[in-house]
Amino acid sequence: MLRAVLIALCVSACTAADPGMAPDGGAGTACEVANTHSDLAWIQANVFTPSCAVGGCHHAAAAGAGHLSLDDGLSHLQLVNTASTTATSWMRVVPSDASKSYLMVALGTESGPRPVDGLMPLGRAPLCSDEVAAIQRWIMAGAPP
């Protein structure tokens, strides 16, 4: 009986929520787990929602900077095959071509006309290289919903 209780305690301790979990519930911080992701759901939960879709930036309720909402449920429609309002000769995201996607220019990883106010995310901590790489992989995979 004592052995069963000890095993149960060990199992519950090993499966307890980690305070350093990523916003999507995965282990580690978003930067620590970004290299294993290339899907919009993860990017939305760990990058767009906490870093971009905030008040005064790319949030629908605030009309969004550059007329771009990165709110959950809107980001794919607002990004993929949609012309940039900042650099009108560019598409925000060109599926399978990160080098022609203005999102990557705005993040500072591709050359092109920089956003007038500065690189994104404006006024917030820059995205780590693994988060940017996850976005790039998503684009190169065809930018699926």
CSV table of C-alpha atoms in Angstrom, one decimal:
chain,number,residue,atom,x,y,z
A,1,MET,CA,0.0,0.0,0.0
A,2,LEU,CA,2.8,2.4,1.0
A,3,ARG,CA,4.6,1.6,-2.3
A,4,ALA,CA,1.4,2.5,-4.3
A,5,VAL,CA,1.1,5.9,-2.5
A,6,LEU,CA,4.7,6.7,-3.2
A,7,ILE,CA,4.4,5.9,-6.9
A,8,ALA,CA,1.2,8.0,-7.1
A,9,LEU,CA,3.0,10.9,-5.4
A,10,CYS,CA,6.0,10.6,-7.8
A,11,VAL,CA,3.7,10.5,-10.9
A,12,SER,CA,1.7,13.6,-9.7
A,13,ALA,CA,4.9,15.5,-9.0
A,14,CYS,CA,6.3,14.7,-12.4
A,15,THR,CA,3.2,15.8,-14.2
A,16,ALA,CA,2.5,19.0,-12.3
A,17,ALA,CA,2.3,22.2,-14.3
A,18,ASP,CA,5.6,23.8,-14.8
A,19,PRO,CA,5.6,27.6,-14.0
A,20,GLY,CA,7.9,28.1,-17.0
A,21,MET,CA,5.4,26.7,-19.5
A,22,ALA,CA,4.8,28.4,-22.9
A,23,PRO,CA,1.5,30.2,-23.3
A,24,ASP,CA,0.1,27.2,-25.3
A,25,GLY,CA,0.8,24.9,-22.3
A,26,GLY,CA,4.0,23.3,-23.8
A,27,ALA,CA,7.1,22.9,-21.7
A,28,GLY,CA,9.6,25.7,-21.6
A,29,THR,CA,9.3,29.3,-22.9
A,30,ALA,CA,8.1,30.1,-26.4
A,31,CYS,CA,11.6,30.6,-27.5
A,32,GLU,CA,12.7,27.3,-26.1
A,33,VAL,CA,10.1,25.4,-28.0
A,34,ALA,CA,9.7,27.5,-31.1
A,35,ASN,CA,12.2,25.4,-33.1
A,36,THR,CA,9.7,22.5,-33.0
A,37,HIS,CA,6.8,24.5,-34.5
A,38,SER,CA,5.8,25.8,-37.9
A,39,ASP,CA,2.0,25.9,-37.4
A,40,LEU,CA,-0.2,29.0,-37.3
A,41,ALA,CA,-2.0,27.8,-34.1
A,42,TRP,CA,1.2,27.8,-32.2
A,43,ILE,CA,2.4,31.0,-33.7
A,44,GLN,CA,-0.9,32.7,-32.9
A,45,ALA,CA,-0.9,31.6,-29.3
A,46,ASN,CA,2.8,32.2,-28.6
A,47,VAL,CA,3.8,35.1,-30.9
A,48,PHE,CA,0.9,37.0,-32.5
A,49,THR,CA,-1.4,37.1,-29.5
A,50,PRO,CA,1.1,38.1,-26.8
A,51,SER,CA,3.4,40.3,-28.9
A,52,CYS,CA,1.4,41.7,-31.7
A,53,ALA,CA,-2.4,41.6,-31.1
A,54,VAL,CA,-2.2,44.0,-28.2
A,55,GLY,CA,-3.9,47.4,-27.6
A,56,GLY,CA,-2.6,50.1,-29.9
A,57,CYS,CA,-0.9,47.6,-32.2
A,58,HIS,CA,-2.4,44.9,-34.4
A,59,HIS,CA,-5.6,44.4,-32.4
A,60,ALA,CA,-9.0,44.6,-34.1
A,61,ALA,CA,-10.6,46.7,-31.4
A,62,ALA,CA,-7.9,49.4,-31.9
A,63,ALA,CA,-8.3,49.2,-35.7
A,64,GLY,CA,-4.8,47.8,-35.8
A,65,ALA,CA,-1.6,49.5,-36.9
A,66,GLY,CA,-1.3,49.3,-40.7
A,67,HIS,CA,-4.9,48.2,-40.8
A,68,LEU,CA,-3.7,44.7,-39.8
A,69,SER,CA,-5.4,42.6,-37.1
A,70,LEU,CA,-3.4,39.7,-35.8
A,71,ASP,CA,-6.2,38.6,-33.4
A,72,ASP,CA,-6.9,34.9,-33.2
A,73,GLY,CA,-9.3,33.9,-36.0
A,74,LEU,CA,-8.3,36.9,-38.2
A,75,SER,CA,-4.6,36.7,-38.7
A,76,HIS,CA,-4.6,34.2,-41.5
A,77,LEU,CA,-7.2,36.1,-43.5
A,78,GLN,CA,-5.4,39.4,-42.8
A,79,LEU,CA,-1.9,38.1,-43.7
A,80,VAL,CA,-2.0,35.5,-46.5
A,81,ASN,CA,-2.2,36.8,-50.0
A,82,THR,CA,-3.2,40.2,-48.7
A,83,ALA,CA,-1.5,43.4,-49.9
A,84,SER,CA,0.4,45.4,-47.3
A,85,THR,CA,-1.0,48.8,-46.6
A,86,THR,CA,2.5,50.0,-45.5
A,87,ALA,CA,4.4,48.8,-48.6
A,88,THR,CA,1.7,48.5,-51.2
A,89,SER,CA,3.8,46.7,-53.8
A,90,TRP,CA,4.3,43.8,-51.2
A,91,MET,CA,2.0,41.1,-50.0
A,92,ARG,CA,2.0,40.5,-46.3
A,93,VAL,CA,2.5,36.8,-46.7
A,94,VAL,CA,3.3,35.0,-49.9
A,95,PRO,CA,2.8,31.3,-49.3
A,96,SER,CA,6.0,29.3,-49.8
A,97,ASP,CA,8.1,32.5,-50.3
A,98,ALA,CA,9.3,34.2,-47.1
A,99,SER,CA,11.7,36.4,-49.1
A,100,LYS,CA,8.7,38.1,-50.8
A,101,SER,CA,6.6,38.3,-47.6
A,102,TYR,CA,6.4,41.8,-46.1
A,103,LEU,CA,5.9,40.2,-42.7
A,104,MET,CA,9.5,39.0,-42.8
A,105,VAL,CA,10.7,42.5,-43.9
A,106,ALA,CA,8.8,44.0,-40.9
A,107,LEU,CA,10.5,41.5,-38.6
A,108,GLY,CA,13.8,42.5,-40.0
A,109,THR,CA,14.9,39.2,-41.6
A,110,GLU,CA,14.4,40.2,-45.3
A,111,SER,CA,15.4,43.3,-47.2
A,112,GLY,CA,12.7,45.6,-48.3
A,113,PRO,CA,11.0,48.9,-47.3
A,114,ARG,CA,11.1,49.0,-43.5
A,115,PRO,CA,8.0,50.0,-41.6
A,116,VAL,CA,7.9,53.7,-41.0
A,117,ASP,CA,7.8,53.4,-37.2
A,118,GLY,CA,10.5,50.7,-37.0
A,119,LEU,CA,10.8,46.9,-37.0
A,120,MET,CA,8.1,44.8,-35.4
A,121,PRO,CA,7.1,44.2,-32.7
A,122,LEU,CA,7.2,48.0,-32.1
A,123,GLY,CA,7.8,49.1,-28.6
A,124,ARG,CA,8.0,45.5,-27.3
A,125,ALA,CA,10.8,43.0,-26.8
A,126,PRO,CA,12.0,41.7,-30.2
A,127,LEU,CA,11.0,38.2,-31.1
A,128,CYS,CA,13.7,35.6,-30.5
A,129,SER,CA,15.3,34.1,-33.6
A,130,ASP,CA,13.5,30.8,-33.1
A,131,GLU,CA,10.1,32.5,-33.0
A,132,VAL,CA,11.0,34.3,-36.3
A,133,ALA,CA,12.2,31.0,-37.7
A,134,ALA,CA,8.9,29.4,-36.8
A,135,ILE,CA,7.0,32.1,-38.8
A,136,GLN,CA,9.4,31.6,-41.7
A,137,ARG,CA,8.8,27.8,-41.7
A,138,TRP,CA,5.1,28.4,-41.6
A,139,ILE,CA,5.3,30.6,-44.7
A,140,MET,CA,7.6,28.2,-46.5
A,141,ALA,CA,5.2,25.4,-45.8
A,142,GLY,CA,2.5,27.3,-47.7
A,143,ALA,CA,1.1,29.4,-44.8
A,144,PRO,CA,-1.7,27.0,-44.0
A,145,PRO,CA,-4.6,28.0,-41.7
